[in-house]
XYZ file of C-alpha atoms in Angstrom:
607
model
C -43.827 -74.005 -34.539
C -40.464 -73.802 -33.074
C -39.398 -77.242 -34.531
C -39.860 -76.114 -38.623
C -37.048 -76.864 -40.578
C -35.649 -75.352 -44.168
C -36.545 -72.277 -45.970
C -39.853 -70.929 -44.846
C -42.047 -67.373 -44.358
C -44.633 -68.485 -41.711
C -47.764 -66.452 -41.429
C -49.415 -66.364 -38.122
C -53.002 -65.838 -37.654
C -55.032 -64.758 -34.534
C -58.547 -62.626 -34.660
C -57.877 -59.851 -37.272
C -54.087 -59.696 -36.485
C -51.249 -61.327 -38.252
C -47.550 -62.779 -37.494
C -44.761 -63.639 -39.400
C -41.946 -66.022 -38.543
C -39.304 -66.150 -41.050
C -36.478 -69.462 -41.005
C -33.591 -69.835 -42.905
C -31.438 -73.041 -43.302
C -33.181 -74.431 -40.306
C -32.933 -71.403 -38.246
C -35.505 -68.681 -37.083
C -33.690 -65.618 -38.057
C -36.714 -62.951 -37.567
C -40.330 -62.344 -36.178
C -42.881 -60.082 -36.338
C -45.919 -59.137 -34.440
C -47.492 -55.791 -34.468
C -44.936 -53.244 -33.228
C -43.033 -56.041 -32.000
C -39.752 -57.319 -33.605
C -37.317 -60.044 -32.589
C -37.066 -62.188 -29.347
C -40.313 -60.448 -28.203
C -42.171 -61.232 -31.142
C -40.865 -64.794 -31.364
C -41.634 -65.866 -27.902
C -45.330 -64.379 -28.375
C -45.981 -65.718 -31.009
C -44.964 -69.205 -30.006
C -46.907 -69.004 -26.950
C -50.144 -68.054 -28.534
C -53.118 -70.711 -27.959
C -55.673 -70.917 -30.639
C -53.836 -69.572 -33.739
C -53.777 -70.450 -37.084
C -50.324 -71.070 -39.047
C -49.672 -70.681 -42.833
C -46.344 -71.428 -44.307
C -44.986 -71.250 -47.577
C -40.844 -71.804 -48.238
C -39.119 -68.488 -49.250
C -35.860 -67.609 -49.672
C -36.214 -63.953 -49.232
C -33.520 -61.954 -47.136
C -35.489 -61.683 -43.513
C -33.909 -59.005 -41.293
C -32.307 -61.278 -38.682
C -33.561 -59.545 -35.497
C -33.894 -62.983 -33.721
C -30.977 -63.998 -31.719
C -32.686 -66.319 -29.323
C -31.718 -70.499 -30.621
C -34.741 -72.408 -30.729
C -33.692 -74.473 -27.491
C -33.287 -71.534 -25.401
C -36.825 -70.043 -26.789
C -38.325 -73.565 -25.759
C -36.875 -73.495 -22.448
C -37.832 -69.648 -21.553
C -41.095 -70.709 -22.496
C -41.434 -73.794 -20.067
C -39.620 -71.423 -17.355
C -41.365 -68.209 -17.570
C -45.288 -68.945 -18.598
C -46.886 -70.050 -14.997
C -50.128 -70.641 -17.778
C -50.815 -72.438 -20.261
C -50.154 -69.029 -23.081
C -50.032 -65.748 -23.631
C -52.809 -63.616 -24.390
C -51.618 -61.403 -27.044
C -53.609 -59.310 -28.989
C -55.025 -55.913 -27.693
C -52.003 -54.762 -26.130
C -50.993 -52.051 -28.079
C -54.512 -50.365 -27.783
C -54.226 -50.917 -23.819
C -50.560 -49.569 -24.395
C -51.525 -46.270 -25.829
C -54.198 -45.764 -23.324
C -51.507 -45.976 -20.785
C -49.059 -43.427 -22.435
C -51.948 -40.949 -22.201
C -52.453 -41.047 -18.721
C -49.017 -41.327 -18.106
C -49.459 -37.674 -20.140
C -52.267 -36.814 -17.868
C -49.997 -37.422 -14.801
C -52.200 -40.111 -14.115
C -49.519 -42.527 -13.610
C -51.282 -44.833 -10.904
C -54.125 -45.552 -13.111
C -51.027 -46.014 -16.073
C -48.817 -48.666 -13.821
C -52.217 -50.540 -13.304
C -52.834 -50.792 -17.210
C -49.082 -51.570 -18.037
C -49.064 -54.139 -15.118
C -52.146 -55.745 -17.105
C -50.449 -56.153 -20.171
C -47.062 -57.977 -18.690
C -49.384 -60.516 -16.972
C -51.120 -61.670 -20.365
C -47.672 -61.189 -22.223
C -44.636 -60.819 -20.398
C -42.778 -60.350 -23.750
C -44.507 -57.105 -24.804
C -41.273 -55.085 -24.312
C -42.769 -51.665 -24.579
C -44.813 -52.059 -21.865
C -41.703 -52.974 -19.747
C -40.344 -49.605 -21.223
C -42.749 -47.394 -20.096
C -43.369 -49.206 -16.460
C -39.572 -48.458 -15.874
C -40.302 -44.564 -16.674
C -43.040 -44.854 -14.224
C -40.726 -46.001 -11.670
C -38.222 -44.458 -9.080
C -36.858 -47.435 -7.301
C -33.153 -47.662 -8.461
C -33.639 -51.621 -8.017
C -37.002 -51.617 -10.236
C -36.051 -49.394 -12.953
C -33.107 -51.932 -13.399
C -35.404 -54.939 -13.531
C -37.917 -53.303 -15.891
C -35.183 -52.081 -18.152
C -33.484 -55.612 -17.867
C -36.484 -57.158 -19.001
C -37.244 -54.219 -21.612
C -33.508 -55.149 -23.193
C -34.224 -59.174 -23.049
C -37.169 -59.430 -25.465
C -36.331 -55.913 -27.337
C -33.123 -57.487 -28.358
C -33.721 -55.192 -31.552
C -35.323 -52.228 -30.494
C -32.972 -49.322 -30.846
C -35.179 -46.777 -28.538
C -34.961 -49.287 -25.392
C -30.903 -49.957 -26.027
C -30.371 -45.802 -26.342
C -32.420 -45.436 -23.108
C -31.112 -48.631 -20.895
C -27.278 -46.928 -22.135
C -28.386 -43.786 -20.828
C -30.123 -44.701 -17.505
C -28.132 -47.532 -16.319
C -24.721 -46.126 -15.599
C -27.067 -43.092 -13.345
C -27.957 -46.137 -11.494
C -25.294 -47.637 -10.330
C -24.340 -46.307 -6.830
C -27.911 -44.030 -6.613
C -29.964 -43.571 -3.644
C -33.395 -46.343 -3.160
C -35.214 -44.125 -5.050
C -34.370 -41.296 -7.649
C -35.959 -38.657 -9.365
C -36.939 -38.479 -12.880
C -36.948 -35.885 -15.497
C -40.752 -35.560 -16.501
C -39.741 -34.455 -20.069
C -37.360 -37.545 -21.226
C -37.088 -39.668 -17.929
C -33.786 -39.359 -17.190
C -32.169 -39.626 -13.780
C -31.650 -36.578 -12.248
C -29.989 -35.530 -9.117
C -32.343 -35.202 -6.436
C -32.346 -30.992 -5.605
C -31.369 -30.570 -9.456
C -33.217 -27.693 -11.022
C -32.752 -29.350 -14.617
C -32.060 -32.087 -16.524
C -28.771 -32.655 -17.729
C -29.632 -34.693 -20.589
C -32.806 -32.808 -22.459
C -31.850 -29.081 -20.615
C -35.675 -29.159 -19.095
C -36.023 -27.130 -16.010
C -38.160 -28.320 -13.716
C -38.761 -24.747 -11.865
C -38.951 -20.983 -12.954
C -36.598 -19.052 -11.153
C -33.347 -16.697 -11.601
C -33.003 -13.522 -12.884
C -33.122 -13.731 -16.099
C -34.740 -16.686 -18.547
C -32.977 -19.605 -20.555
C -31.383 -18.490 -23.769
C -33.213 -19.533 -26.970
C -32.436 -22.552 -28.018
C -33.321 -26.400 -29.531
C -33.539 -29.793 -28.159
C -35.079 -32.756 -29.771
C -35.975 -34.710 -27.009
C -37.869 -31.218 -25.396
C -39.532 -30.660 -28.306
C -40.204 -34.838 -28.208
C -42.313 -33.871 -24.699
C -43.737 -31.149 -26.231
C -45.846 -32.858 -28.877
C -46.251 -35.074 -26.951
C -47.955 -33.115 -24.168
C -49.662 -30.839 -26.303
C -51.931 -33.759 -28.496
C -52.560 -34.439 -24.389
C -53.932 -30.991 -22.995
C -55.874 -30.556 -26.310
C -57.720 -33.917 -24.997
C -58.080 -32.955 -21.523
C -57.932 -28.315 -21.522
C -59.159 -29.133 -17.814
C -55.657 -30.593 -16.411
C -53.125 -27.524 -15.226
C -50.471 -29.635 -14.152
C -50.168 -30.565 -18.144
C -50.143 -26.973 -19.041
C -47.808 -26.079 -16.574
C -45.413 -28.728 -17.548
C -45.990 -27.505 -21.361
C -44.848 -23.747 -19.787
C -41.822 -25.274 -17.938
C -40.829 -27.151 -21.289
C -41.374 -23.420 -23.311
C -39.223 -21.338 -20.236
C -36.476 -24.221 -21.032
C -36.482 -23.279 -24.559
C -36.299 -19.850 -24.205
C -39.643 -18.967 -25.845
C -41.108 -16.834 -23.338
C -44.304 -16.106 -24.985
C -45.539 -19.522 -25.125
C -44.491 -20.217 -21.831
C -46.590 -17.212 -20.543
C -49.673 -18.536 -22.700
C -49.803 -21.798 -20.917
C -49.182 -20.700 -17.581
C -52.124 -18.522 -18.378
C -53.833 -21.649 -19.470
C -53.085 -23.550 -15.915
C -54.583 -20.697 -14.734
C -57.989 -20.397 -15.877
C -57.933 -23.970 -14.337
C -56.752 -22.949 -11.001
C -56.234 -19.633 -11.046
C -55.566 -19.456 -6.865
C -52.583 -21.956 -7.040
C -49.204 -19.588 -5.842
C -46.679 -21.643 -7.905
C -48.542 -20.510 -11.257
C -48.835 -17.076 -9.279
C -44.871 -17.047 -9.004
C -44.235 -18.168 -12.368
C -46.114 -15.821 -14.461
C -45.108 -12.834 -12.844
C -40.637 -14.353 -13.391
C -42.231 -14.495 -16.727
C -43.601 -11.561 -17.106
C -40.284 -9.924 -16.364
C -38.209 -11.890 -18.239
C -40.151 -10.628 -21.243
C -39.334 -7.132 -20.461
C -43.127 -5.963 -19.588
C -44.517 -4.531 -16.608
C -45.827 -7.016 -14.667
C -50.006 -7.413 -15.235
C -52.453 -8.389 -13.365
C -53.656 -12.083 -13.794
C -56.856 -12.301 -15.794
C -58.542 -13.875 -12.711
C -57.701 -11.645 -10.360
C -60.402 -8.668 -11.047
C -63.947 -8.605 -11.397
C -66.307 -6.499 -13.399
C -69.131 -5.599 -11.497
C -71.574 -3.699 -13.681
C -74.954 -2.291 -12.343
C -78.250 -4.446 -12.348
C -80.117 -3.245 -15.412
C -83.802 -2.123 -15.355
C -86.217 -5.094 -16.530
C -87.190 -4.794 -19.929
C -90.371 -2.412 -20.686
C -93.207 -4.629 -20.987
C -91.559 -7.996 -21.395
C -89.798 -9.084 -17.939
C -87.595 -11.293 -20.269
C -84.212 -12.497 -17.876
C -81.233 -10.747 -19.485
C -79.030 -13.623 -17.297
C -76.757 -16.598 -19.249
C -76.891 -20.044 -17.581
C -74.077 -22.785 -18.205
C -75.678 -26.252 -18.487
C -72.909 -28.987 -17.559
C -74.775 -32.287 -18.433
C -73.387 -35.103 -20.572
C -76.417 -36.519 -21.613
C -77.610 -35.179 -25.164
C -81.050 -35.692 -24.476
C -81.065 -34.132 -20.852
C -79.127 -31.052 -22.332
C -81.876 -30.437 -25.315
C -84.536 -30.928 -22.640
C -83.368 -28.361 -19.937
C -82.140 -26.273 -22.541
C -85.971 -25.503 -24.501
C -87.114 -25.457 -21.035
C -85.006 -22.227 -20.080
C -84.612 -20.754 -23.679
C -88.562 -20.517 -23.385
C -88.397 -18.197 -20.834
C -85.336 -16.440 -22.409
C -82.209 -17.213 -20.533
C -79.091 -17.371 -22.811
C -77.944 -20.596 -22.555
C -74.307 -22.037 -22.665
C -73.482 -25.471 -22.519
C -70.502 -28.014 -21.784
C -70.723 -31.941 -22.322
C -68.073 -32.639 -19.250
C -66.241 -31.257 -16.663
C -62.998 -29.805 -18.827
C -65.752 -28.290 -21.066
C -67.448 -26.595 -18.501
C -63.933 -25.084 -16.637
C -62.752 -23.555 -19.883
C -66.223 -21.639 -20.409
C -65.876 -20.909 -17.137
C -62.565 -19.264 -17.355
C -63.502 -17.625 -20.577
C -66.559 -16.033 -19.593
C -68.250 -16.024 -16.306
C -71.831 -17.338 -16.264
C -74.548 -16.009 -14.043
C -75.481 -19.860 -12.864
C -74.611 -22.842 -13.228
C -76.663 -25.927 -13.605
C -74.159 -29.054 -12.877
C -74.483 -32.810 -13.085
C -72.898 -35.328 -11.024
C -72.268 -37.696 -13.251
C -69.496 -36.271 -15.760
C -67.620 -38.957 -18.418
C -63.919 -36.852 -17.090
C -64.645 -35.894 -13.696
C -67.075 -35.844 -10.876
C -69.700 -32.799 -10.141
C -68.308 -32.631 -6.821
C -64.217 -32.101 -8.538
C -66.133 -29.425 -10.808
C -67.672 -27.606 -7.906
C -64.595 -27.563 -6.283
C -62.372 -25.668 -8.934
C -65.749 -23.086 -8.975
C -65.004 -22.732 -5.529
C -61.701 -22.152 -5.795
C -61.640 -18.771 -6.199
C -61.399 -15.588 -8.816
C -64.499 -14.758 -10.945
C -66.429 -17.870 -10.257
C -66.042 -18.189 -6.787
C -69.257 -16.932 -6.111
C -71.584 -18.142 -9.242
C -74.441 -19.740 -7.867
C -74.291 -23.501 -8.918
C -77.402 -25.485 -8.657
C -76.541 -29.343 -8.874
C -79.477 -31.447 -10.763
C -78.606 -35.019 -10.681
C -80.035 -38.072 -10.948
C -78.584 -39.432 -7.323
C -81.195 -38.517 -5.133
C -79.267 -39.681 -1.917
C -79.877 -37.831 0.981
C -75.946 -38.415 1.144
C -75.538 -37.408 -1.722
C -77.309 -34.266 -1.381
C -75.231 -33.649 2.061
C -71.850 -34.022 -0.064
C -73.202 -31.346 -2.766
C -74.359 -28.994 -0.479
C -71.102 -29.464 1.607
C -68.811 -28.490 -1.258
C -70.304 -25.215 -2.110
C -73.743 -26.058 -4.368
C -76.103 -23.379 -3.538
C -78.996 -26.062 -4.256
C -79.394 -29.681 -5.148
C -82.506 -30.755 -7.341
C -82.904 -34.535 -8.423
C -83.888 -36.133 -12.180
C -86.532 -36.450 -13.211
C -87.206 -32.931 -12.274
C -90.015 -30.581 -11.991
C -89.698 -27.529 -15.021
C -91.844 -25.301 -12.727
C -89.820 -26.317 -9.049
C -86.585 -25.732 -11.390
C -87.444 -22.414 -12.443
C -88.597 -21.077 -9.009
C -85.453 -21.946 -7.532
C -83.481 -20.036 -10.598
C -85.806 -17.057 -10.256
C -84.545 -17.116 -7.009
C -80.825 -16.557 -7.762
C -81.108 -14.529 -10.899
C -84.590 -12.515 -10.478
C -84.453 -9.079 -11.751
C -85.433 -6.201 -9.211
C -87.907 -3.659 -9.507
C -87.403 -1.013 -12.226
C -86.114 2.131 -11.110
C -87.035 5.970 -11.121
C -86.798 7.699 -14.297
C -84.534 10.050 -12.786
C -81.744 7.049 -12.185
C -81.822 6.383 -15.670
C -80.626 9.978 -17.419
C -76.870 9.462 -16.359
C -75.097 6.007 -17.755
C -74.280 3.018 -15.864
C -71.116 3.438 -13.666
C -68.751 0.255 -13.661
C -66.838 -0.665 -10.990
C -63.604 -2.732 -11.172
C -62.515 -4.284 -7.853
C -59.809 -6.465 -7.164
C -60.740 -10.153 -5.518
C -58.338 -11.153 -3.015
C -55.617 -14.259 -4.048
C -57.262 -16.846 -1.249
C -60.040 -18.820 -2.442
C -63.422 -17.721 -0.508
C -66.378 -19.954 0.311
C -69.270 -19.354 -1.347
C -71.682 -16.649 -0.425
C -75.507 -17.147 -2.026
C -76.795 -13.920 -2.708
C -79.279 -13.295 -0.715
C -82.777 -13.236 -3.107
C -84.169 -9.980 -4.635
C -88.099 -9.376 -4.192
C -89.673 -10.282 -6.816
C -91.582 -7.674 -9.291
C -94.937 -9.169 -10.063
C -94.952 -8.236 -13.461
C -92.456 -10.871 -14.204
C -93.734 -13.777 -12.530
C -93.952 -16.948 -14.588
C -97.198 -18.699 -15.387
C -97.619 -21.990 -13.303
C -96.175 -24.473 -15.519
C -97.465 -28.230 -15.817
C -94.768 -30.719 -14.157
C -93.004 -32.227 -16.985
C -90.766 -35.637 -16.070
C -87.764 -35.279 -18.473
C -88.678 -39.430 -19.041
C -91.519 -40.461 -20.367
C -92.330 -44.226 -18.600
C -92.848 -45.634 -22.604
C -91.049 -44.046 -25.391
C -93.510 -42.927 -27.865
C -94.644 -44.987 -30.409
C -94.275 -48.370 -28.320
C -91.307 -50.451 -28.043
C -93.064 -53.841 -28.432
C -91.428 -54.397 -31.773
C -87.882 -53.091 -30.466
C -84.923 -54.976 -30.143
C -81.926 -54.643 -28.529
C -78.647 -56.690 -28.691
C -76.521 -55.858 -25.368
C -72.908 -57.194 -26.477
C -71.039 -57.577 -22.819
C -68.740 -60.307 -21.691
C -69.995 -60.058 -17.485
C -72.505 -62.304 -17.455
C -73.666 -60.016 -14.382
C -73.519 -56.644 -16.175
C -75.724 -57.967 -19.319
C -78.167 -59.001 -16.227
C -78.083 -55.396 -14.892
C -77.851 -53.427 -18.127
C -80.924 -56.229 -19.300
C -82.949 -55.832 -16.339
C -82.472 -52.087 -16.510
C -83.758 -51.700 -20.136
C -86.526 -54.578 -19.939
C -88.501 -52.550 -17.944
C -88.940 -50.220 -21.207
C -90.512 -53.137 -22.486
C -87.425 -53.818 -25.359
C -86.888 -57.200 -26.241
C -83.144 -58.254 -25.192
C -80.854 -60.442 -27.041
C -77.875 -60.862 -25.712
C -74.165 -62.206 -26.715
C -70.864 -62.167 -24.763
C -68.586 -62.284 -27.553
C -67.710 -60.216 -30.837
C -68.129 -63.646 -32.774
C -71.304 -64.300 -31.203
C -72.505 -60.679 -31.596
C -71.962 -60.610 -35.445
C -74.486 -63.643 -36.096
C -77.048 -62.441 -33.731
C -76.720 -58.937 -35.631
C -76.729 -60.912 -38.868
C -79.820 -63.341 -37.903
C -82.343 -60.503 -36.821
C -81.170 -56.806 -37.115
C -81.585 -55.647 -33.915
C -83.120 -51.623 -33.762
C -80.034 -50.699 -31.156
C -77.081 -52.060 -29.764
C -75.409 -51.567 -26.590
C -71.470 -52.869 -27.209
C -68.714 -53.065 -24.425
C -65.515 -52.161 -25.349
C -63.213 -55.164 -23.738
C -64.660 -58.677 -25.526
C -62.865 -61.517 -24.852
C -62.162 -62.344 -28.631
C -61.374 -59.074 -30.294
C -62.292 -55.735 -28.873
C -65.658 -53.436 -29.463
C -63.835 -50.882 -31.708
C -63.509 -53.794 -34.372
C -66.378 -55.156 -33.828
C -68.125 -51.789 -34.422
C -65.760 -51.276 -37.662
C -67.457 -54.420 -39.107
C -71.279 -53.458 -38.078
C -70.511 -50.612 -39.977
C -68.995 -51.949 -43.058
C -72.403 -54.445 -42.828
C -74.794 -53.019 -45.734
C -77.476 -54.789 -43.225
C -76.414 -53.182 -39.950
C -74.456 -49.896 -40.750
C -77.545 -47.927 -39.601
C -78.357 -49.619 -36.565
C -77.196 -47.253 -33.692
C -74.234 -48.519 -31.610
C -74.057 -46.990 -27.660
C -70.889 -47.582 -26.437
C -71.379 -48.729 -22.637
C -67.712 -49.799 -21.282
C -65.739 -48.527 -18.401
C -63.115 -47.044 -20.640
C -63.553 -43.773 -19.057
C -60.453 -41.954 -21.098
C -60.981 -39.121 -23.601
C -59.301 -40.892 -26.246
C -61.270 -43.944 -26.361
C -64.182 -42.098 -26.005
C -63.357 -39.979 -28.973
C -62.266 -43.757 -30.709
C -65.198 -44.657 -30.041
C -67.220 -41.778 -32.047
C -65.156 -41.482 -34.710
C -65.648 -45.616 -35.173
C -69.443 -44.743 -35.655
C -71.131 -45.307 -32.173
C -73.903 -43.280 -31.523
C -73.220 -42.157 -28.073
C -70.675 -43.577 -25.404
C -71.322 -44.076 -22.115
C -69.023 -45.259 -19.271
C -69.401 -47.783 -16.515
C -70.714 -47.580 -13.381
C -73.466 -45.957 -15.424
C -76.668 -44.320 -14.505
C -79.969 -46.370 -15.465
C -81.969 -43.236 -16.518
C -79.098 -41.327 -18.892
C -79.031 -45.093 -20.340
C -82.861 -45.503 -21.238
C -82.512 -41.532 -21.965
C -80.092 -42.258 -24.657
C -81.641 -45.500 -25.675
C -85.036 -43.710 -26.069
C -82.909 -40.776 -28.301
C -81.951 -43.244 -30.826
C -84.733 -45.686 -31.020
């Protein structure tokens, strides 16, 4: 490609995604690819294997963002690629995946992703961008940012930043600090940023004046979209209140202070901060919603009915286990709440205490064991009975629950009658009392809980009226062996490049008695789909040809196969793809290492 002479627009072809190479008089004067623009895009696309080239002559102006020759693109290429080209393609997707848990603060598991990207594609120059953010070795931020400037020859956002960061660099310590609003280098006891204004700590005696930045308000978008994805994180919503305080809009600093709080309501640097806040607003200092308890009297049972006047949060991410458990205690009137992960489940919490909690293990954002933890923690929920039921029925397993605080730990498939027992035991009404009690209202009592998180303390159980004792109830396993109906005549079409985890996930589901087809590409997957319409399909996110949110876009925009369910089985474990993933059209999505039975549960829902 590099050796075309003339006139000519040159249209390159990989997949679904498409280049452009523009030459003039002989000379490549611009490139395209994606979001990438100039050397980068040049030296990608001329190292792509397996593409397919169009060109037609033009004489169109081309925006001249190329300032590589064509000798010294031919001999970067022979220097730099240690094989045999780059693997371009899904980087941008990988790429945003990485900004959010850079967001998240998850910046380990960000570095890893970015890392991935600049080993298939060196010349993806964002990626290079936000590794040196990551970064706080002087020496590595300058070799990132080198490399950003090389192949984003054009990009104006990496030549503002490298003009901006470099001259901090020269003379700094091994390792700086960086601003966690626009990733400037900051001195290292500096309370603020000297470039966006951020502080980085409430303090003083009085708060910022009101005022604008654009690169604050930049973070704050930004940061936002990131807590609405994940309401369980407090060190988001305590940056968002830092970035507020260093606008000078102290209600909105207070409210997501308040936020980090519901999260982890004991922590003393949220403590500190919302009470400077609550003085700089000019109020009387108030009590922190976590810090009291309402403890009203135990009612009387119901006349006649011994119906449980008690509300039970249900933290379980499987649909069908959450339906099942949920009739189950309904029947025998419980109010029921319920939360599909572990962010879910903290926010009710914080809202409104339960009176139990029923927790799974497995959780798509979190462990059970991080959940139980932050119940633990202290304020309202501290002492909330939480019964774990799981499907890990490890005696390890059940040591490690038990350990951090679960008051009991019952295994899947579980027995309705051994499950009820044990919350009789924790929320069991006492004995009515005398008339007499009754004439004068209930008193409430308001005590205050002390700041230091307390272990958990059972209550110890009531005895039981006899009255309200349930009818012996039938065992009934929350999986059936055999779906109803048969599945002799059921197919399923696991799409998974891992040759070993389409033998698990096929070994797992042939014991249903499904018929498995299998196919380790997208290609491949479309004319098995196409050749015999399977009744379910199981799709991995990462193919090696194109990834599983395209190839779900096209079963979907198939008149044969856009009502075949699609369960998303990948290890992209990351709100955001999850919630790709649904909007796409899949039916469910489930992340890797999964659990056999909430697979064949969710298999069994759809089929």
């Amino acid at each position: 490609m590099l050796g075309i002479s003339g006139n000519v627009d040159i249209t390159v072809r990989k997949a679904v995604h498409v280049g452009l190479v523009q030459v003039r008089q002989g000379r490549t004067v611009a490139a395209a690819w994606g979001r990438l623009a100039g050397n980068g895009a040049l030296l990608t696309l001329a190292a792509m294997p397996e593409v397919v080239y169009e060109a037609a002559e033009s004489t169109k102006p081309a925006d001249g963002n190329v300032t590589l020759t064509l000798p010294a693109a031919e001999r970067l290429l022979n220097t730099l690629l240690t094989s045999p080209g780059v693997d371009a393609g899904d980087e941008e997707e990988k790429l945003q995946q990485a900004i959010h848990l850079f967001y998240q603060f998850r910046r380990k598991e960000a570095g890893a992703l970015l890392v991935g990207i600049l080993r298939t594609n060196r010349f993806y120059y964002p990626a290079w961008l936000w590794h040196s953010r990551l970064m706080t070795r002087a020496e590595y931020i300058k070799k990132a940012l080198n490399e950003a400037k090389k192949w984003g020859n054009c990009d104006r956002e990496i030549q503002l930043e490298a003009a901006r960061i470099e001259p901090r660099l020269e003379g700094a310590a091994v390792t700086v600090k960086r601003c966690i609003f626009c990733w400037s280098v900051v001195q290292e006891k500096a309370d603020s940023c000297s470039n966006c204004q951020g502080m980085f700590h409430i303090a003083g005696q009085k708060a910022p004046p009101p005022g604008g930045n654009a690169e604050l308000e930049k973070a704050i978008v930004a940061y936002k979209q990131e807590f609405a994805a994940c309401p369980g994180n407090p060190r988001i919503a305590y940056c968002l209140c830092l970035a507020f305080y260093s606008l000078g809009r102290i209600d909105q600093a207070i409210e997501f202070v308040d936020r980090a709080m519901r999260v982890s309501s004991g922590e003393a640097l949220f403590l500190k901060a919302r009470t400077l806040l609550q003085s700089f607003a000019g109020q009387a200092v108030q009590p922190v919603p976590q810090t009291t308890q309402v403890v009203r009297p135990i009612a009387a049972a119901s006349s006649g009915t011994g119906v449980p006047d008690r509300t039970i949060l249900v933290v379980e991410d499987s649909q069908t286990s959450r339906k099942v458990i949920t009739m189950l205690l309904e029947r025998k009137g419980y109010t029921i709440q319920e939360a599909k992960n572990g962010s879910e489940a903290l926010v009710k919490l914080a809202d409104e205490a339960p009176d139990l909690v029923l927790l799974d293990l497995m959780l798509p954002d979190m462990s059970g064991y991080e959940v139980l933890a932050k119940i633990r923690q202290g304020g309202k929920t501290a002492d909330i009975p939480v019964i774990m039921l799981t499907g890990k029925s490890n005696p390890a397993d059940r040591m490690k629950g038990l350990h951090h605080g679960s008051n009991e730990y019952l295994t899947k498939p579980f027995d309705p009658a051994k499950l009820l027992a044990v919350l009789e035991k924790y929320l069991d009404h006492p004995a009515p009392q005398p008339p007499a009690q009754h004439a004068a209202p209930p008193k409430v009592v308001v005590k205050t809980v002390p700041q230091a998180p307390k272990a958990p303390n059972p209550p110890v159980p009531a005895p039981k009226p006899a009255s309200v004792a349930p009818a012996p109830l039938k065992p009934m396993p929350v999986m059936p062996a055999v779906p109803a109906g048969g599945t002799a005549k059921k197919s399923i079409l696991v799409v998974e490049d891992s040759p070993t985890s389409r033998k698990v996930i096929s070994m797992v589901i042939a014991k249903r008695g499904y018929t498995i087809h299998e196919a380790a590409t997208g290609a491949v997957a479309m004319r098995k789909a196409q050749e015999g319409t399977p009744s379910l399909i199981l799709l991995d996110a990462m193919l090696p040809d194109m990834s599983g949110y395209e190839i779900l876009h096209r079963f979907k925009n198939d008149e044969r196969l856009k009502d075949v369910p699609v369960v998303m089985l990948t290890a992209r474990n990351n709100p955001v793809d999850r919630q790709k993933g649904l909007q796409g059209g899949s039916a469910a999505y489930l992340t890797k290492p999964f659990d056999p039975e909430k697979l064949l549960a969710v298999i069994d829902e759809y089929i």
